[in-house]
Every structure is written in structure tokens, then in C-alpha cells.
Amino acid sequence: RKEVEQDPGPFNVPEGATVAFNCTYSNSASQSFFWYRQDCRKEPKLLMSVYSSGNEDGRFTAQLNRASQYISLLIRDSKLSDSATYLCAVVTSGTYKYIFGTGTRLKVLA
Amino acid sequence: EAGVTQSPTHLIKTRGQQATLRCSPISGHTSVYWYQQALGLGLQFLLWYDEGEERNRGNFPPRFSGRQFPNYSSELNVNALELEDSALYLCASSYGTGNEKLFFGSGTQLSVL
């Protein structure tokens, strides 16, 4: 089983739609969680950290479910510019290895 | 504030040669991470350096190696290049506590012919 798994998609949604992605992790000792956005063949850019209590940044909401070992990203009112690949990153306590999922492709359609 | 910088942007080598990739972290960051991203694939963890020491490495053969200098910049060396080493190599830096965000450079595209 992979350490971090994501549905590769693509998720094709119309503008204005709400879309959610999940990312599951296998190591219960995972301590830190992040969402990144990557545009085609460019470097990943940090979207947001994921906190135990959940957090929101504008149209983006991130949640952590430790019991079921997954994190989620919700995007409301999707824009064309949200089209990208969304990567989750998980850091395991003690190793400080940032393990990335393979990413979920989102296409927002006009 | 300058971000993570990587050089060169593109590198073309032939099979069997050696490649050297360079990375300068954000000022104040002590940790440097290297990742390999082959076309259509996810980021594969290669190496982590912190305070000049190799702290962890991924499942890559020993011909992938590197080092971190006293100014925290880092070098990734790939010896005996193989065709499948063709990929985007990304460097990222952080404060090194494991709770900090990683910030990435724009990468070096390595092509092995």
C-alpha cells in the first residue's frame, strides 16, 4: 500500500461548482499535512497547511480526519484558474520525510 | 525575499555521464529536500539534508548522491546516468522542524539521451 494516496482524476467541473478531494495516508504517526497546487511542469506551490481543527482560506477549506487517516480539500465557487493538479503532502513524525501523493487533476470548464 | 533557486534550468546529458544539479534555499532555511518527478508521475523523495548532514534518503540507488554546504546550498549528483533518470528534479527548503512548509524551486529538467 502506498504511504499517501490520491484519486488521480481528472475531476471535470463547471465554473462555480464545489469540488472536494481526499488524500489518505497509511502511517498513523504522520504529524503534519499540506496541500500544494502544481501547474503543468512547474514547481508545486503551497496552497495551505492542514490543521486538526480544520482551516479555511477564502474559497478553500482543508480538513484532517485522524481516525480515518485522510485529509480533504474543498474548493467552493471554482474558477477557471483553479485548473491544476492538487498534491497532498504528509510528514511522518521523527523522519521529517515529506511524502507527496501523486496528485489529483482538476479541470474547471467554462 | 529571494525564493529557492535551482540551476541549471535544463540539462542534457548522454547515458553514462554524470549530472550535477544545484540548489540555493531561502535565506534562513537549513533544510534542503530533493525530489524527482518523472513525466506524468508524482514527486519521489530523493534526499533530505539539514545542517550539512544527510538526514534521510528515498529508495534510489547510491549513484544518486549529494551534499549540503556550510551556507546551506546543496548539490545533487547523479552518476552513470540512465535513460530513466530523465525527469524534473525539484529542490525544496524549509526550517527543518518537520512542521514547516516546504517551498520549491522551479526545478532542473534533466534529459538523458
PDB file of C-alpha atoms in Angstrom, chain A:
ATOM      1  CA  ARG A   1       0.000   0.000   0.000  1.00  0.00           C
ATOM      2  CA  LYS A   2       1.306   3.453  -0.881  1.00  0.00           C
ATOM      3  CA  GLU A   3       2.102   5.786   2.010  1.00  0.00           C
ATOM      4  CA  VAL A   4      -0.039   8.560   0.541  1.00  0.00           C
ATOM      5  CA  GLU A   5      -2.804   8.003  -1.990  1.00  0.00           C
ATOM      6  CA  GLN A   6      -4.923  10.313  -4.086  1.00  0.00           C
ATOM      7  CA  ASP A   7      -7.523   9.776  -6.790  1.00  0.00           C
ATOM      8  CA  PRO A   8      -5.718  10.910  -9.959  1.00  0.00           C
ATOM      9  CA  GLY A   9      -8.915  12.261 -11.553  1.00  0.00           C
ATOM     10  CA  PRO A  10      -9.390  14.226 -13.689  1.00  0.00           C
ATOM     11  CA  PHE A  11     -12.248  15.959 -11.971  1.00  0.00           C
ATOM     12  CA  ASN A  12     -14.038  17.993 -14.639  1.00  0.00           C
ATOM     13  CA  VAL A  13     -16.329  20.563 -13.059  1.00  0.00           C
ATOM     14  CA  PRO A  14     -18.161  23.639 -14.367  1.00  0.00           C
ATOM     15  CA  GLU A  15     -17.244  27.097 -13.177  1.00  0.00           C
ATOM     16  CA  GLY A  16     -18.892  27.920  -9.899  1.00  0.00           C
ATOM     17  CA  ALA A  17     -19.101  24.316  -8.750  1.00  0.00           C
ATOM     18  CA  THR A  18     -17.892  22.977  -5.433  1.00  0.00           C
ATOM     19  CA  VAL A  19     -15.377  20.144  -5.618  1.00  0.00           C
ATOM     20  CA  ALA A  20     -13.673  18.073  -2.941  1.00  0.00           C
ATOM     21  CA  PHE A  21     -10.571  15.887  -2.984  1.00  0.00           C
ATOM     22  CA  ASN A  22      -9.402  13.367  -0.430  1.00  0.00           C
ATOM     23  CA  CYS A  23      -5.931  12.123   0.362  1.00  0.00           C
ATOM     24  CA  THR A  24      -5.382   9.028   2.503  1.00  0.00           C
ATOM     25  CA  TYR A  25      -2.225   8.225   4.424  1.00  0.00           C
ATOM     26  CA  SER A  26      -1.113   4.929   5.881  1.00  0.00           C
ATOM     27  CA  ASN A  27       1.194   5.939   8.733  1.00  0.00           C
ATOM     28  CA  SER A  28      -0.675   6.824  11.913  1.00  0.00           C
ATOM     29  CA  ALA A  29       2.463   8.618  13.145  1.00  0.00           C
ATOM     30  CA  SER A  30       2.037  11.299  10.484  1.00  0.00           C
ATOM     31  CA  GLN A  31       2.289  14.705  12.096  1.00  0.00           C
ATOM     32  CA  SER A  32       1.945  17.453   9.508  1.00  0.00           C
ATOM     33  CA  PHE A  33      -0.200  17.802   6.429  1.00  0.00           C
ATOM     34  CA  PHE A  34      -0.226  20.179   3.496  1.00  0.00           C
ATOM     35  CA  TRP A  35      -1.965  20.822   0.203  1.00  0.00           C
ATOM     36  CA  TYR A  36       0.031  22.013  -2.796  1.00  0.00           C
ATOM     37  CA  ARG A  37      -1.020  23.093  -6.246  1.00  0.00           C
ATOM     38  CA  GLN A  38       1.069  22.219  -9.288  1.00  0.00           C
ATOM     39  CA  ASP A  39       0.559  23.666 -12.742  1.00  0.00           C
ATOM     40  CA  CYS A  40       1.820  21.694 -15.727  1.00  0.00           C
ATOM     41  CA  ARG A  41       5.586  21.018 -15.429  1.00  0.00           C
ATOM     42  CA  LYS A  42       6.042  23.783 -12.886  1.00  0.00           C
ATOM     43  CA  GLU A  43       7.045  23.610  -9.253  1.00  0.00           C
ATOM     44  CA  PRO A  44       4.431  22.803  -6.596  1.00  0.00           C
ATOM     45  CA  LYS A  45       3.214  25.860  -4.731  1.00  0.00           C
ATOM     46  CA  LEU A  46       1.927  25.682  -1.193  1.00  0.00           C
ATOM     47  CA  LEU A  47      -1.826  26.108  -1.012  1.00  0.00           C
ATOM     48  CA  MET A  48      -2.393  25.597   2.679  1.00  0.00           C
ATOM     49  CA  SER A  49      -1.387  23.693   5.769  1.00  0.00           C
ATOM     50  CA  VAL A  50      -3.966  21.362   7.271  1.00  0.00           C
ATOM     51  CA  TYR A  51      -4.685  21.693  10.967  1.00  0.00           C
ATOM     52  CA  SER A  52      -6.504  19.301  13.270  1.00  0.00           C
ATOM     53  CA  SER A  53      -9.324  21.783  13.757  1.00  0.00           C
ATOM     54  CA  GLY A  54      -9.687  22.353  10.025  1.00  0.00           C
ATOM     55  CA  ASN A  55      -8.881  25.621   8.340  1.00  0.00           C
ATOM     56  CA  GLU A  56     -10.212  27.882   5.664  1.00  0.00           C
ATOM     57  CA  ASP A  57      -8.560  30.310   3.269  1.00  0.00           C
ATOM     58  CA  GLY A  58     -11.053  32.110   1.081  1.00  0.00           C
ATOM     59  CA  ARG A  59     -12.718  29.548  -1.167  1.00  0.00           C
ATOM     60  CA  PHE A  60     -10.503  26.726   0.099  1.00  0.00           C
ATOM     61  CA  THR A  61     -11.185  24.581   3.161  1.00  0.00           C
ATOM     62  CA  ALA A  62      -8.912  21.836   4.447  1.00  0.00           C
ATOM     63  CA  GLN A  63      -9.855  19.157   6.954  1.00  0.00           C
ATOM     64  CA  LEU A  64      -7.979  16.419   8.772  1.00  0.00           C
ATOM     65  CA  ASN A  65      -9.578  13.175   9.913  1.00  0.00           C
ATOM     66  CA  ARG A  66      -7.014  11.363  12.056  1.00  0.00           C
ATOM     67  CA  ALA A  67      -9.328   8.461  12.900  1.00  0.00           C
ATOM     68  CA  SER A  68      -9.804   7.548   9.251  1.00  0.00           C
ATOM     69  CA  GLN A  69      -6.357   8.825   8.236  1.00  0.00           C
ATOM     70  CA  TYR A  70      -7.252  11.203   5.480  1.00  0.00           C
ATOM     71  CA  ILE A  71      -7.164  14.876   4.677  1.00  0.00           C
ATOM     72  CA  SER A  72      -9.535  16.704   2.399  1.00  0.00           C
ATOM     73  CA  LEU A  73      -9.579  19.858   0.313  1.00  0.00           C
ATOM     74  CA  LEU A  74     -12.811  21.607  -0.599  1.00  0.00           C
ATOM     75  CA  ILE A  75     -12.893  24.270  -3.287  1.00  0.00           C
ATOM     76  CA  ARG A  76     -16.010  26.413  -3.493  1.00  0.00           C
ATOM     77  CA  ASP A  77     -17.090  28.566  -6.439  1.00  0.00           C
ATOM     78  CA  SER A  78     -14.482  27.032  -8.763  1.00  0.00           C
ATOM     79  CA  LYS A  79     -12.682  29.364 -11.164  1.00  0.00           C
ATOM     80  CA  LEU A  80     -11.063  28.516 -14.478  1.00  0.00           C
ATOM     81  CA  SER A  81      -7.763  29.445 -12.853  1.00  0.00           C
ATOM     82  CA  ASP A  82      -8.213  26.660 -10.294  1.00  0.00           C
ATOM     83  CA  SER A  83      -7.441  24.123 -13.044  1.00  0.00           C
ATOM     84  CA  ALA A  84      -4.279  22.378 -11.858  1.00  0.00           C
ATOM     85  CA  THR A  85      -3.035  19.258 -10.106  1.00  0.00           C
ATOM     86  CA  TYR A  86      -3.521  19.248  -6.349  1.00  0.00           C
ATOM     87  CA  LEU A  87      -0.937  17.379  -4.309  1.00  0.00           C
ATOM     88  CA  CYS A  88      -1.181  16.407  -0.689  1.00  0.00           C
ATOM     89  CA  ALA A  89       1.948  16.102   1.432  1.00  0.00           C
ATOM     90  CA  VAL A  90       2.287  14.166   4.666  1.00  0.00           C
ATOM     91  CA  VAL A  91       5.163  14.364   7.133  1.00  0.00           C
ATOM     92  CA  THR A  92       5.871  11.413   9.386  1.00  0.00           C
ATOM     93  CA  SER A  93       6.946  12.107  12.941  1.00  0.00           C
ATOM     94  CA  GLY A  94      10.651  11.576  13.503  1.00  0.00           C
ATOM     95  CA  THR A  95      11.643  11.019   9.880  1.00  0.00           C
ATOM     96  CA  TYR A  96      10.729  14.515   8.640  1.00  0.00           C
ATOM     97  CA  LYS A  97      10.162  12.980   5.216  1.00  0.00           C
ATOM     98  CA  TYR A  98       7.591  14.916   3.226  1.00  0.00           C
ATOM     99  CA  ILE A  99       5.766  12.278   1.206  1.00  0.00           C
ATOM    100  CA  PHE A 100       3.616  13.512  -1.641  1.00  0.00           C
ATOM    101  CA  GLY A 101       0.603  11.907  -3.224  1.00  0.00           C
ATOM    102  CA  THR A 102       0.605  11.553  -6.982  1.00  0.00           C
ATOM    103  CA  GLY A 103      -1.914  14.370  -7.258  1.00  0.00           C
ATOM    104  CA  THR A 104      -5.495  14.920  -8.357  1.00  0.00           C
ATOM    105  CA  ARG A 105      -6.101  16.748 -11.629  1.00  0.00           C
ATOM    106  CA  LEU A 106      -8.830  19.345 -11.637  1.00  0.00           C
ATOM    107  CA  LYS A 107     -10.241  20.890 -14.802  1.00  0.00           C
ATOM    108  CA  VAL A 108     -12.693  23.728 -14.379  1.00  0.00           C
ATOM    109  CA  LEU A 109     -14.787  24.147 -17.510  1.00  0.00           C
ATOM    110  CA  ALA A 110     -16.346  27.364 -18.804  1.00  0.00           C
TER     111      ALA A 110
END
